[in-house]
Amino acid sequence: EDKVVQSPLSLVVHEGDTVTLNCSYEVTNFRSLLWYKQEKKAPTFLFMLTSSGIEKKSGRLSSILDKKELFSILNITATQTGDSAIYLCAVIPDNAGNMLTFGGGTRLMVKP
Amino acid sequence: SQTIHQWPATLVQPVGSPLSLECTVEGTSNPNLYWYRQAAGRGLQLLFYSVGIGQISSEVPQNLSASRPQDRQFILSSKKLLLSDSGFYLCAWGRGRSYEQYFGPGTRLTVT
């Protein structure tokens, strides 16, 4: 059975801190890994990672995938209160069409 | 541009009552459609997905069902709700071979 585990479960930091969120996975025939940010309602897409070792970056957020060790990290530098959200990691196995298997999420709270 | 709608936004229903949640997508044709459930503050569990009208696949056994009567309409139903059906229900759409999924605003269901 495909499995995605995110850690930590929740995290409280202060503005300006740097955080690292972890996502490990066990899937047969991995294809891609996606990160989403969920604030009040709908998750919004952040990154899709398919190749190992290539960093994706968007502003203060960056993510990298390690296909050998089966994990990905999402880094947020100089955190702001607006970064407070649940961060979701999802994987797509190669034989699953476009179905995503989600992890349990990491709840990040950034305090002023 | 594409938009996805869900309604109602919130719903409180007694145990044993029926359920019908609706999701519609605008601005695209023949989308892949998905229903997810999210327990409070946690990751998403895929319930159903559809690659075309009348084509529904179920990921988990439960007392819920889904239908796709039109290309851009996806309905989640139940004949008799259970307490355990409470949660946040998200509809999502995706295009063909693209792995990104775009989420609707969600419906918060409380079964009392």
mmCIF file with all atom_site columns, C-alpha atoms in Angstrom:
data_model
loop_
_atom_site.group_PDB
_atom_site.id
_atom_site.type_symbol
_atom_site.label_atom_id
_atom_site.label_alt_id
_atom_site.label_comp_id
_atom_site.label_asym_id
_atom_site.label_entity_id
_atom_site.label_seq_id
_atom_site.pdbx_PDB_ins_code
_atom_site.Cartn_x
_atom_site.Cartn_y
_atom_site.Cartn_z
_atom_site.occupancy
_atom_site.B_iso_or_equiv
_atom_site.pdbx_formal_charge
_atom_site.auth_seq_id
_atom_site.auth_comp_id
_atom_site.auth_asym_id
_atom_site.auth_atom_id
_atom_site.pdbx_PDB_model_num
ATOM 1   C CA . GLU A 1 1   ? 0.000   0.000  0.000   1.00 0.00 ? 1   GLU A CA 1
ATOM 2   C CA . ASP A 1 2   ? 1.329   3.453  -0.919  1.00 0.00 ? 2   ASP A CA 1
ATOM 3   C CA . LYS A 1 3   ? 2.222   5.596  2.058   1.00 0.00 ? 3   LYS A CA 1
ATOM 4   C CA . VAL A 1 4   ? 3.168   9.240  2.585   1.00 0.00 ? 4   VAL A CA 1
ATOM 5   C CA . VAL A 1 5   ? 4.323   10.467 5.991   1.00 0.00 ? 5   VAL A CA 1
ATOM 6   C CA . GLN A 1 6   ? 4.878   14.089 6.862   1.00 0.00 ? 6   GLN A CA 1
ATOM 7   C CA . SER A 1 7   ? 6.746   15.486 9.833   1.00 0.00 ? 7   SER A CA 1
ATOM 8   C CA . PRO A 1 8   ? 6.525   17.274 12.086  1.00 0.00 ? 8   PRO A CA 1
ATOM 9   C CA . LEU A 1 9   ? 2.799   17.093 12.698  1.00 0.00 ? 9   LEU A CA 1
ATOM 10  C CA . SER A 1 10  ? 2.774   20.711 13.760  1.00 0.00 ? 10  SER A CA 1
ATOM 11  C CA . LEU A 1 11  ? 5.279   23.473 14.238  1.00 0.00 ? 11  LEU A CA 1
ATOM 12  C CA . VAL A 1 12  ? 5.231   26.889 15.893  1.00 0.00 ? 12  VAL A CA 1
ATOM 13  C CA . VAL A 1 13  ? 7.898   29.426 14.941  1.00 0.00 ? 13  VAL A CA 1
ATOM 14  C CA . HIS A 1 14  ? 8.416   33.176 15.083  1.00 0.00 ? 14  HIS A CA 1
ATOM 15  C CA . GLU A 1 15  ? 8.528   35.526 12.135  1.00 0.00 ? 15  GLU A CA 1
ATOM 16  C CA . GLY A 1 16  ? 11.916  35.495 10.480  1.00 0.00 ? 16  GLY A CA 1
ATOM 17  C CA . ASP A 1 17  ? 12.699  31.891 11.389  1.00 0.00 ? 17  ASP A CA 1
ATOM 18  C CA . THR A 1 18  ? 13.538  29.279 8.748   1.00 0.00 ? 18  THR A CA 1
ATOM 19  C CA . VAL A 1 19  ? 11.555  26.058 8.749   1.00 0.00 ? 19  VAL A CA 1
ATOM 20  C CA . THR A 1 20  ? 12.038  22.690 7.091   1.00 0.00 ? 20  THR A CA 1
ATOM 21  C CA . LEU A 1 21  ? 9.075   20.403 6.511   1.00 0.00 ? 21  LEU A CA 1
ATOM 22  C CA . ASN A 1 22  ? 9.628   16.746 5.726   1.00 0.00 ? 22  ASN A CA 1
ATOM 23  C CA . CYS A 1 23  ? 7.794   14.285 3.537   1.00 0.00 ? 23  CYS A CA 1
ATOM 24  C CA . SER A 1 24  ? 8.807   10.642 3.190   1.00 0.00 ? 24  SER A CA 1
ATOM 25  C CA . TYR A 1 25  ? 7.072   8.160  0.978   1.00 0.00 ? 25  TYR A CA 1
ATOM 26  C CA . GLU A 1 26  ? 6.790   4.514  0.074   1.00 0.00 ? 26  GLU A CA 1
ATOM 27  C CA . VAL A 1 27  ? 5.194   3.975  -3.299  1.00 0.00 ? 27  VAL A CA 1
ATOM 28  C CA . THR A 1 28  ? 5.596   1.421  -6.010  1.00 0.00 ? 28  THR A CA 1
ATOM 29  C CA . ASN A 1 29  ? 6.950   2.997  -9.185  1.00 0.00 ? 29  ASN A CA 1
ATOM 30  C CA . PHE A 1 30  ? 7.145   6.603  -8.044  1.00 0.00 ? 30  PHE A CA 1
ATOM 31  C CA . ARG A 1 31  ? 6.346   9.246  -10.626 1.00 0.00 ? 31  ARG A CA 1
ATOM 32  C CA . SER A 1 32  ? 6.092   12.670 -8.956  1.00 0.00 ? 32  SER A CA 1
ATOM 33  C CA . LEU A 1 33  ? 5.711   14.439 -5.633  1.00 0.00 ? 33  LEU A CA 1
ATOM 34  C CA . LEU A 1 34  ? 3.655   17.568 -5.085  1.00 0.00 ? 34  LEU A CA 1
ATOM 35  C CA . TRP A 1 35  ? 3.490   20.147 -2.308  1.00 0.00 ? 35  TRP A CA 1
ATOM 36  C CA . TYR A 1 36  ? 0.339   22.088 -1.499  1.00 0.00 ? 36  TYR A CA 1
ATOM 37  C CA . LYS A 1 37  ? -0.404  24.913 0.939   1.00 0.00 ? 37  LYS A CA 1
ATOM 38  C CA . GLN A 1 38  ? -3.807  24.922 2.596   1.00 0.00 ? 38  GLN A CA 1
ATOM 39  C CA . GLU A 1 39  ? -4.958  27.970 4.478   1.00 0.00 ? 39  GLU A CA 1
ATOM 40  C CA . LYS A 1 40  ? -8.619  28.238 5.278   1.00 0.00 ? 40  LYS A CA 1
ATOM 41  C CA . LYS A 1 41  ? -10.150 26.168 2.530   1.00 0.00 ? 41  LYS A CA 1
ATOM 42  C CA . ALA A 1 42  ? -8.812  24.831 -0.755  1.00 0.00 ? 42  ALA A CA 1
ATOM 43  C CA . PRO A 1 43  ? -5.208  23.617 -1.025  1.00 0.00 ? 43  PRO A CA 1
ATOM 44  C CA . THR A 1 44  ? -3.158  25.597 -3.519  1.00 0.00 ? 44  THR A CA 1
ATOM 45  C CA . PHE A 1 45  ? -0.388  24.092 -5.560  1.00 0.00 ? 45  PHE A CA 1
ATOM 46  C CA . LEU A 1 46  ? 3.215   24.971 -4.679  1.00 0.00 ? 46  LEU A CA 1
ATOM 47  C CA . PHE A 1 47  ? 5.646   22.608 -6.400  1.00 0.00 ? 47  PHE A CA 1
ATOM 48  C CA . MET A 1 48  ? 5.863   19.424 -8.384  1.00 0.00 ? 48  MET A CA 1
ATOM 49  C CA . LEU A 1 49  ? 9.081   17.424 -8.169  1.00 0.00 ? 49  LEU A CA 1
ATOM 50  C CA . THR A 1 50  ? 9.954   14.601 -10.494 1.00 0.00 ? 50  THR A CA 1
ATOM 51  C CA . SER A 1 51  ? 13.741  14.552 -10.728 1.00 0.00 ? 51  SER A CA 1
ATOM 52  C CA . SER A 1 52  ? 16.047  13.919 -7.833  1.00 0.00 ? 52  SER A CA 1
ATOM 53  C CA . GLY A 1 53  ? 18.360  16.665 -6.620  1.00 0.00 ? 53  GLY A CA 1
ATOM 54  C CA . ILE A 1 54  ? 16.844  19.539 -8.567  1.00 0.00 ? 54  ILE A CA 1
ATOM 55  C CA . GLU A 1 55  ? 15.626  22.349 -6.328  1.00 0.00 ? 55  GLU A CA 1
ATOM 56  C CA . LYS A 1 56  ? 12.410  24.112 -7.132  1.00 0.00 ? 56  LYS A CA 1
ATOM 57  C CA . LYS A 1 57  ? 12.201  27.652 -5.814  1.00 0.00 ? 57  LYS A CA 1
ATOM 58  C CA . SER A 1 58  ? 9.505   30.266 -5.523  1.00 0.00 ? 58  SER A CA 1
ATOM 59  C CA . GLY A 1 59  ? 10.363  33.322 -3.474  1.00 0.00 ? 59  GLY A CA 1
ATOM 60  C CA . ARG A 1 60  ? 11.111  32.248 0.079   1.00 0.00 ? 60  ARG A CA 1
ATOM 61  C CA . LEU A 1 61  ? 9.916   28.692 -0.545  1.00 0.00 ? 61  LEU A CA 1
ATOM 62  C CA . SER A 1 62  ? 12.043  25.943 -1.991  1.00 0.00 ? 62  SER A CA 1
ATOM 63  C CA . SER A 1 63  ? 11.783  22.199 -2.258  1.00 0.00 ? 63  SER A CA 1
ATOM 64  C CA . ILE A 1 64  ? 13.986  19.313 -3.219  1.00 0.00 ? 64  ILE A CA 1
ATOM 65  C CA . LEU A 1 65  ? 13.463  15.619 -3.821  1.00 0.00 ? 65  LEU A CA 1
ATOM 66  C CA . ASP A 1 66  ? 15.727  12.694 -2.950  1.00 0.00 ? 66  ASP A CA 1
ATOM 67  C CA . LYS A 1 67  ? 14.524  9.649  -4.872  1.00 0.00 ? 67  LYS A CA 1
ATOM 68  C CA . LYS A 1 68  ? 17.186  7.414  -3.416  1.00 0.00 ? 68  LYS A CA 1
ATOM 69  C CA . GLU A 1 69  ? 16.211  8.076  0.199   1.00 0.00 ? 69  GLU A CA 1
ATOM 70  C CA . LEU A 1 70  ? 12.523  8.521  -0.717  1.00 0.00 ? 70  LEU A CA 1
ATOM 71  C CA . PHE A 1 71  ? 11.863  11.927 0.777   1.00 0.00 ? 71  PHE A CA 1
ATOM 72  C CA . SER A 1 72  ? 11.342  15.566 0.006   1.00 0.00 ? 72  SER A CA 1
ATOM 73  C CA . ILE A 1 73  ? 11.775  18.708 2.059   1.00 0.00 ? 73  ILE A CA 1
ATOM 74  C CA . LEU A 1 74  ? 10.042  22.041 1.838   1.00 0.00 ? 74  LEU A CA 1
ATOM 75  C CA . ASN A 1 75  ? 12.034  24.992 3.151   1.00 0.00 ? 75  ASN A CA 1
ATOM 76  C CA . ILE A 1 76  ? 10.585  28.350 4.057   1.00 0.00 ? 76  ILE A CA 1
ATOM 77  C CA . THR A 1 77  ? 13.044  31.114 4.877   1.00 0.00 ? 77  THR A CA 1
ATOM 78  C CA . ALA A 1 78  ? 12.304  34.386 6.689   1.00 0.00 ? 78  ALA A CA 1
ATOM 79  C CA . THR A 1 79  ? 8.856   33.120 7.652   1.00 0.00 ? 79  THR A CA 1
ATOM 80  C CA . GLN A 1 80  ? 5.924   35.515 7.834   1.00 0.00 ? 80  GLN A CA 1
ATOM 81  C CA . THR A 1 81  ? 2.565   35.193 9.589   1.00 0.00 ? 81  THR A CA 1
ATOM 82  C CA . GLY A 1 82  ? 1.013   34.640 6.162   1.00 0.00 ? 82  GLY A CA 1
ATOM 83  C CA . ASP A 1 83  ? 2.939   31.379 5.885   1.00 0.00 ? 83  ASP A CA 1
ATOM 84  C CA . SER A 1 84  ? 0.741   29.919 8.623   1.00 0.00 ? 84  SER A CA 1
ATOM 85  C CA . ALA A 1 85  ? -1.111  27.025 6.997   1.00 0.00 ? 85  ALA A CA 1
ATOM 86  C CA . ILE A 1 86  ? -1.244  23.279 6.631   1.00 0.00 ? 86  ILE A CA 1
ATOM 87  C CA . TYR A 1 87  ? 1.369   22.066 4.170   1.00 0.00 ? 87  TYR A CA 1
ATOM 88  C CA . LEU A 1 88  ? 0.402   18.922 2.306   1.00 0.00 ? 88  LEU A CA 1
ATOM 89  C CA . CYS A 1 89  ? 2.658   16.548 0.446   1.00 0.00 ? 89  CYS A CA 1
ATOM 90  C CA . ALA A 1 90  ? 1.263   14.134 -2.142  1.00 0.00 ? 90  ALA A CA 1
ATOM 91  C CA . VAL A 1 91  ? 2.779   11.521 -4.413  1.00 0.00 ? 91  VAL A CA 1
ATOM 92  C CA . ILE A 1 92  ? 1.700   10.055 -7.709  1.00 0.00 ? 92  ILE A CA 1
ATOM 93  C CA . PRO A 1 93  ? 2.644   6.433  -8.312  1.00 0.00 ? 93  PRO A CA 1
ATOM 94  C CA . ASP A 1 94  ? 3.453   5.570  -11.890 1.00 0.00 ? 94  ASP A CA 1
ATOM 95  C CA . ASN A 1 95  ? 0.502   3.242  -12.320 1.00 0.00 ? 95  ASN A CA 1
ATOM 96  C CA . ALA A 1 96  ? -2.128  5.408  -10.650 1.00 0.00 ? 96  ALA A CA 1
ATOM 97  C CA . GLY A 1 97  ? -3.228  7.697  -13.443 1.00 0.00 ? 97  GLY A CA 1
ATOM 98  C CA . ASN A 1 98  ? -3.468  11.117 -11.895 1.00 0.00 ? 98  ASN A CA 1
ATOM 99  C CA . MET A 1 99  ? -4.493  9.988  -8.426  1.00 0.00 ? 99  MET A CA 1
ATOM 100 C CA . LEU A 1 100 ? -2.658  11.624 -5.564  1.00 0.00 ? 100 LEU A CA 1
ATOM 101 C CA . THR A 1 101 ? -1.872  9.954  -2.261  1.00 0.00 ? 101 THR A CA 1
ATOM 102 C CA . PHE A 1 102 ? -1.626  12.634 0.408   1.00 0.00 ? 102 PHE A CA 1
ATOM 103 C CA . GLY A 1 103 ? 0.321   12.714 3.627   1.00 0.00 ? 103 GLY A CA 1
ATOM 104 C CA . GLY A 1 104 ? -1.245  13.831 6.870   1.00 0.00 ? 104 GLY A CA 1
ATOM 105 C CA . GLY A 1 105 ? 0.030   17.389 6.540   1.00 0.00 ? 105 GLY A CA 1
ATOM 106 C CA . THR A 1 106 ? 2.159   19.654 8.719   1.00 0.00 ? 106 THR A CA 1
ATOM 107 C CA . ARG A 1 107 ? 0.400   22.491 10.497  1.00 0.00 ? 107 ARG A CA 1
ATOM 108 C CA . LEU A 1 108 ? 2.691   25.520 10.609  1.00 0.00 ? 108 LEU A CA 1
ATOM 109 C CA . MET A 1 109 ? 1.961   28.500 12.815  1.00 0.00 ? 109 MET A CA 1
ATOM 110 C CA . VAL A 1 110 ? 4.131   31.589 12.481  1.00 0.00 ? 110 VAL A CA 1
ATOM 111 C CA . LYS A 1 111 ? 3.848   33.989 15.405  1.00 0.00 ? 111 LYS A CA 1
ATOM 112 C CA . PRO A 1 112 ? 4.611   37.689 15.061  1.00 0.00 ? 112 PRO A CA 1
ATOM 113 C CA . SER B 2 1   ? -9.897  30.728 -16.998 1.00 0.00 ? 1   SER B CA 1
ATOM 114 C CA . GLN B 2 2   ? -11.091 27.711 -15.101 1.00 0.00 ? 2   GLN B CA 1
ATOM 115 C CA . THR B 2 3   ? -13.073 27.842 -11.901 1.00 0.00 ? 3   THR B CA 1
ATOM 116 C CA . ILE B 2 4   ? -14.453 25.163 -9.646  1.00 0.00 ? 4   ILE B CA 1
ATOM 117 C CA . HIS B 2 5   ? -17.517 25.570 -7.486  1.00 0.00 ? 5   HIS B CA 1
ATOM 118 C CA . GLN B 2 6   ? -18.803 23.555 -4.596  1.00 0.00 ? 6   GLN B CA 1
ATOM 119 C CA . TRP B 2 7   ? -21.971 23.875 -2.602  1.00 0.00 ? 7   TRP B CA 1
ATOM 120 C CA . PRO B 2 8   ? -23.147 24.123 -0.027  1.00 0.00 ? 8   PRO B CA 1
ATOM 121 C CA . ALA B 2 9   ? -20.224 25.678 1.871   1.00 0.00 ? 9   ALA B CA 1
ATOM 122 C CA . THR B 2 10  ? -21.404 24.258 5.195   1.00 0.00 ? 10  THR B CA 1
ATOM 123 C CA . LEU B 2 11  ? -23.985 21.668 6.093   1.00 0.00 ? 11  LEU B CA 1
ATOM 124 C CA . VAL B 2 12  ? -25.316 20.244 9.339   1.00 0.00 ? 12  VAL B CA 1
ATOM 125 C CA . GLN B 2 13  ? -27.273 17.030 8.938   1.00 0.00 ? 13  GLN B CA 1
ATOM 126 C CA . PRO B 2 14  ? -28.664 14.476 11.404  1.00 0.00 ? 14  PRO B CA 1
ATOM 127 C CA . VAL B 2 15  ? -27.505 10.874 11.406  1.00 0.00 ? 15  VAL B CA 1
ATOM 128 C CA . GLY B 2 16  ? -29.484 8.793  8.946   1.00 0.00 ? 16  GLY B CA 1
ATOM 129 C CA . SER B 2 17  ? -30.365 11.672 6.643   1.00 0.00 ? 17  SER B CA 1
ATOM 130 C CA . PRO B 2 18  ? -29.377 11.736 2.947   1.00 0.00 ? 18  PRO B CA 1
ATOM 131 C CA . LEU B 2 19  ? -26.592 13.823 1.491   1.00 0.00 ? 19  LEU B CA 1
ATOM 132 C CA . SER B 2 20  ? -25.930 15.494 -1.818  1.00 0.00 ? 20  SER B CA 1
ATOM 133 C CA . LEU B 2 21  ? -22.874 17.666 -2.417  1.00 0.00 ? 21  LEU B CA 1
ATOM 134 C CA . GLU B 2 22  ? -22.321 19.216 -5.800  1.00 0.00 ? 22  GLU B CA 1
ATOM 135 C CA . CYS B 2 23  ? -19.200 20.258 -7.644  1.00 0.00 ? 23  CYS B CA 1
ATOM 136 C CA . THR B 2 24  ? -19.027 21.962 -11.020 1.00 0.00 ? 24  THR B CA 1
ATOM 137 C CA . VAL B 2 25  ? -16.106 23.093 -13.123 1.00 0.00 ? 25  VAL B CA 1
ATOM 138 C CA . GLU B 2 26  ? -16.149 25.913 -15.642 1.00 0.00 ? 26  GLU B CA 1
ATOM 139 C CA . GLY B 2 27  ? -13.753 26.818 -18.398 1.00 0.00 ? 27  GLY B CA 1
ATOM 140 C CA . THR B 2 28  ? -12.485 23.373 -19.344 1.00 0.00 ? 28  THR B CA 1
ATOM 141 C CA . SER B 2 29  ? -13.860 20.227 -20.920 1.00 0.00 ? 29  SER B CA 1
ATOM 142 C CA . ASN B 2 30  ? -13.474 16.556 -20.028 1.00 0.00 ? 30  ASN B CA 1
ATOM 143 C CA . PRO B 2 31  ? -11.650 17.195 -16.777 1.00 0.00 ? 31  PRO B CA 1
ATOM 144 C CA . ASN B 2 32  ? -10.640 14.456 -14.368 1.00 0.00 ? 32  ASN B CA 1
ATOM 145 C CA . LEU B 2 33  ? -12.696 14.998 -11.228 1.00 0.00 ? 33  LEU B CA 1
ATOM 146 C CA . TYR B 2 34  ? -11.963 13.967 -7.654  1.00 0.00 ? 34  TYR B CA 1
ATOM 147 C CA . TRP B 2 35  ? -13.694 13.910 -4.279  1.00 0.00 ? 35  TRP B CA 1
ATOM 148 C CA . TYR B 2 36  ? -11.545 14.052 -1.148  1.00 0.00 ? 36  TYR B CA 1
ATOM 149 C CA . ARG B 2 37  ? -12.388 14.057 2.543   1.00 0.00 ? 37  ARG B CA 1
ATOM 150 C CA . GLN B 2 38  ? -10.225 15.790 5.102   1.00 0.00 ? 38  GLN B CA 1
ATOM 151 C CA . ALA B 2 39  ? -10.444 15.109 8.822   1.00 0.00 ? 39  ALA B CA 1
ATOM 152 C CA . ALA B 2 40  ? -9.868  18.152 11.029  1.00 0.00 ? 40  ALA B CA 1
ATOM 153 C CA . GLY B 2 41  ? -6.385  19.572 10.429  1.00 0.00 ? 41  GLY B CA 1
ATOM 154 C CA . ARG B 2 42  ? -5.150  16.497 8.592   1.00 0.00 ? 42  ARG B CA 1
ATOM 155 C CA . GLY B 2 43  ? -4.311  15.244 5.108   1.00 0.00 ? 43  GLY B CA 1
ATOM 156 C CA . LEU B 2 44  ? -6.709  14.421 2.310   1.00 0.00 ? 44  LEU B CA 1
ATOM 157 C CA . GLN B 2 45  ? -8.195  11.025 1.650   1.00 0.00 ? 45  GLN B CA 1
ATOM 158 C CA . LEU B 2 46  ? -9.236  10.302 -1.929  1.00 0.00 ? 46  LEU B CA 1
ATOM 159 C CA . LEU B 2 47  ? -12.812 9.011  -2.051  1.00 0.00 ? 47  LEU B CA 1
ATOM 160 C CA . PHE B 2 48  ? -13.750 8.928  -5.736  1.00 0.00 ? 48  PHE B CA 1
ATOM 161 C CA . TYR B 2 49  ? -12.329 9.933  -9.054  1.00 0.00 ? 49  TYR B CA 1
ATOM 162 C CA . SER B 2 50  ? -13.793 10.159 -12.531 1.00 0.00 ? 50  SER B CA 1
ATOM 163 C CA . VAL B 2 51  ? -12.187 10.392 -15.940 1.00 0.00 ? 51  VAL B CA 1
ATOM 164 C CA . GLY B 2 52  ? -15.442 10.890 -17.833 1.00 0.00 ? 52  GLY B CA 1
ATOM 165 C CA . ILE B 2 53  ? -19.238 10.985 -17.715 1.00 0.00 ? 53  ILE B CA 1
ATOM 166 C CA . GLY B 2 54  ? -20.599 7.953  -15.912 1.00 0.00 ? 54  GLY B CA 1
ATOM 167 C CA . GLN B 2 55  ? -17.089 6.668  -15.068 1.00 0.00 ? 55  GLN B CA 1
ATOM 168 C CA . ILE B 2 56  ? -16.522 6.551  -11.341 1.00 0.00 ? 56  ILE B CA 1
ATOM 169 C CA . SER B 2 57  ? -13.822 4.757  -9.396  1.00 0.00 ? 57  SER B CA 1
ATOM 170 C CA . SER B 2 58  ? -13.974 4.366  -5.653  1.00 0.00 ? 58  SER B CA 1
ATOM 171 C CA . GLU B 2 59  ? -10.900 4.315  -3.478  1.00 0.00 ? 59  GLU B CA 1
ATOM 172 C CA . VAL B 2 60  ? -12.407 3.418  -0.117  1.00 0.00 ? 60  VAL B CA 1
ATOM 173 C CA . PRO B 2 61  ? -15.452 1.351  0.855   1.00 0.00 ? 61  PRO B CA 1
ATOM 174 C CA . GLN B 2 62  ? -18.038 3.469  2.639   1.00 0.00 ? 62  GLN B CA 1
ATOM 175 C CA . ASN B 2 63  ? -21.649 4.508  2.579   1.00 0.00 ? 63  ASN B CA 1
ATOM 176 C CA . LEU B 2 64  ? -20.924 7.315  0.125   1.00 0.00 ? 64  LEU B CA 1
ATOM 177 C CA . SER B 2 65  ? -21.368 7.226  -3.644  1.00 0.00 ? 65  SER B CA 1
ATOM 178 C CA . ALA B 2 66  ? -20.497 9.549  -6.485  1.00 0.00 ? 66  ALA B CA 1
ATOM 179 C CA . SER B 2 67  ? -22.014 10.297 -9.855  1.00 0.00 ? 67  SER B CA 1
ATOM 180 C CA . ARG B 2 68  ? -21.027 12.315 -12.872 1.00 0.00 ? 68  ARG B CA 1
ATOM 181 C CA . PRO B 2 69  ? -24.181 13.093 -14.809 1.00 0.00 ? 69  PRO B CA 1
ATOM 182 C CA . GLN B 2 70  ? -22.530 15.760 -16.960 1.00 0.00 ? 70  GLN B CA 1
ATOM 183 C CA . ASP B 2 71  ? -18.998 16.401 -18.154 1.00 0.00 ? 71  ASP B CA 1
ATOM 184 C CA . ARG B 2 72  ? -18.283 19.115 -15.599 1.00 0.00 ? 72  ARG B CA 1
ATOM 185 C CA . GLN B 2 73  ? -20.537 18.061 -12.755 1.00 0.00 ? 73  GLN B CA 1
ATOM 186 C CA . PHE B 2 74  ? -19.574 15.711 -9.947  1.00 0.00 ? 74  PHE B CA 1
ATOM 187 C CA . ILE B 2 75  ? -21.951 14.782 -7.143  1.00 0.00 ? 75  ILE B CA 1
ATOM 188 C CA . LEU B 2 76  ? -21.210 13.103 -3.818  1.00 0.00 ? 76  LEU B CA 1
ATOM 189 C CA . SER B 2 77  ? -24.158 11.365 -2.183  1.00 0.00 ? 77  SER B CA 1
ATOM 190 C CA . SER B 2 78  ? -25.214 9.240  0.698   1.00 0.00 ? 78  SER B CA 1
ATOM 191 C CA . LYS B 2 79  ? -28.522 7.587  1.461   1.00 0.00 ? 79  LYS B CA 1
ATOM 192 C CA . LYS B 2 80  ? -27.947 7.562  5.231   1.00 0.00 ? 80  LYS B CA 1
ATOM 193 C CA . LEU B 2 81  ? -25.245 9.630  6.903   1.00 0.00 ? 81  LEU B CA 1
ATOM 194 C CA . LEU B 2 82  ? -23.133 8.306  9.746   1.00 0.00 ? 82  LEU B CA 1
ATOM 195 C CA . LEU B 2 83  ? -21.432 10.356 12.459  1.00 0.00 ? 83  LEU B CA 1
ATOM 196 C CA . SER B 2 84  ? -18.100 9.336  10.961  1.00 0.00 ? 84  SER B CA 1
ATOM 197 C CA . ASP B 2 85  ? -19.026 11.081 7.695   1.00 0.00 ? 85  ASP B CA 1
ATOM 198 C CA . SER B 2 86  ? -18.380 14.459 9.313   1.00 0.00 ? 86  SER B CA 1
ATOM 199 C CA . GLY B 2 87  ? -15.464 16.269 7.737   1.00 0.00 ? 87  GLY B CA 1
ATOM 200 C CA . PHE B 2 88  ? -14.348 18.707 5.109   1.00 0.00 ? 88  PHE B CA 1
ATOM 201 C CA . TYR B 2 89  ? -15.126 17.551 1.570   1.00 0.00 ? 89  TYR B CA 1
ATOM 202 C CA . LEU B 2 90  ? -13.063 18.861 -1.275  1.00 0.00 ? 90  LEU B CA 1
ATOM 203 C CA . CYS B 2 91  ? -13.674 18.486 -4.973  1.00 0.00 ? 91  CYS B CA 1
ATOM 204 C CA . ALA B 2 92  ? -10.759 18.831 -7.365  1.00 0.00 ? 92  ALA B CA 1
ATOM 205 C CA . TRP B 2 93  ? -10.209 18.768 -11.088 1.00 0.00 ? 93  TRP B CA 1
ATOM 206 C CA . GLY B 2 94  ? -7.196  17.965 -13.225 1.00 0.00 ? 94  GLY B CA 1
ATOM 207 C CA . ARG B 2 95  ? -6.358  17.913 -16.905 1.00 0.00 ? 95  ARG B CA 1
ATOM 208 C CA . GLY B 2 96  ? -5.482  14.787 -18.828 1.00 0.00 ? 96  GLY B CA 1
ATOM 209 C CA . ARG B 2 97  ? -1.879  13.834 -18.118 1.00 0.00 ? 97  ARG B CA 1
ATOM 210 C CA . SER B 2 98  ? -1.139  16.883 -15.970 1.00 0.00 ? 98  SER B CA 1
ATOM 211 C CA . TYR B 2 99  ? -0.546  15.957 -12.358 1.00 0.00 ? 99  TYR B CA 1
ATOM 212 C CA . GLU B 2 100 ? -1.678  19.213 -10.828 1.00 0.00 ? 100 GLU B CA 1
ATOM 213 C CA . GLN B 2 101 ? -5.065  19.221 -9.241  1.00 0.00 ? 101 GLN B CA 1
ATOM 214 C CA . TYR B 2 102 ? -7.089  22.339 -8.551  1.00 0.00 ? 102 TYR B CA 1
ATOM 215 C CA . PHE B 2 103 ? -9.333  22.340 -5.545  1.00 0.00 ? 103 PHE B CA 1
ATOM 216 C CA . GLY B 2 104 ? -12.731 23.807 -4.905  1.00 0.00 ? 104 GLY B CA 1
ATOM 217 C CA . PRO B 2 105 ? -13.571 25.798 -1.758  1.00 0.00 ? 105 PRO B CA 1
ATOM 218 C CA . GLY B 2 106 ? -14.874 22.737 0.057   1.00 0.00 ? 106 GLY B CA 1
ATOM 219 C CA . THR B 2 107 ? -17.960 21.791 2.040   1.00 0.00 ? 107 THR B CA 1
ATOM 220 C CA . ARG B 2 108 ? -17.790 21.428 5.795   1.00 0.00 ? 108 ARG B CA 1
ATOM 221 C CA . LEU B 2 109 ? -20.203 18.671 6.807   1.00 0.00 ? 109 LEU B CA 1
ATOM 222 C CA . THR B 2 110 ? -21.214 18.078 10.404  1.00 0.00 ? 110 THR B CA 1
ATOM 223 C CA . VAL B 2 111 ? -23.326 15.031 11.121  1.00 0.00 ? 111 VAL B CA 1
ATOM 224 C CA . THR B 2 112 ? -25.132 15.301 14.465  1.00 0.00 ? 112 THR B CA 1
#
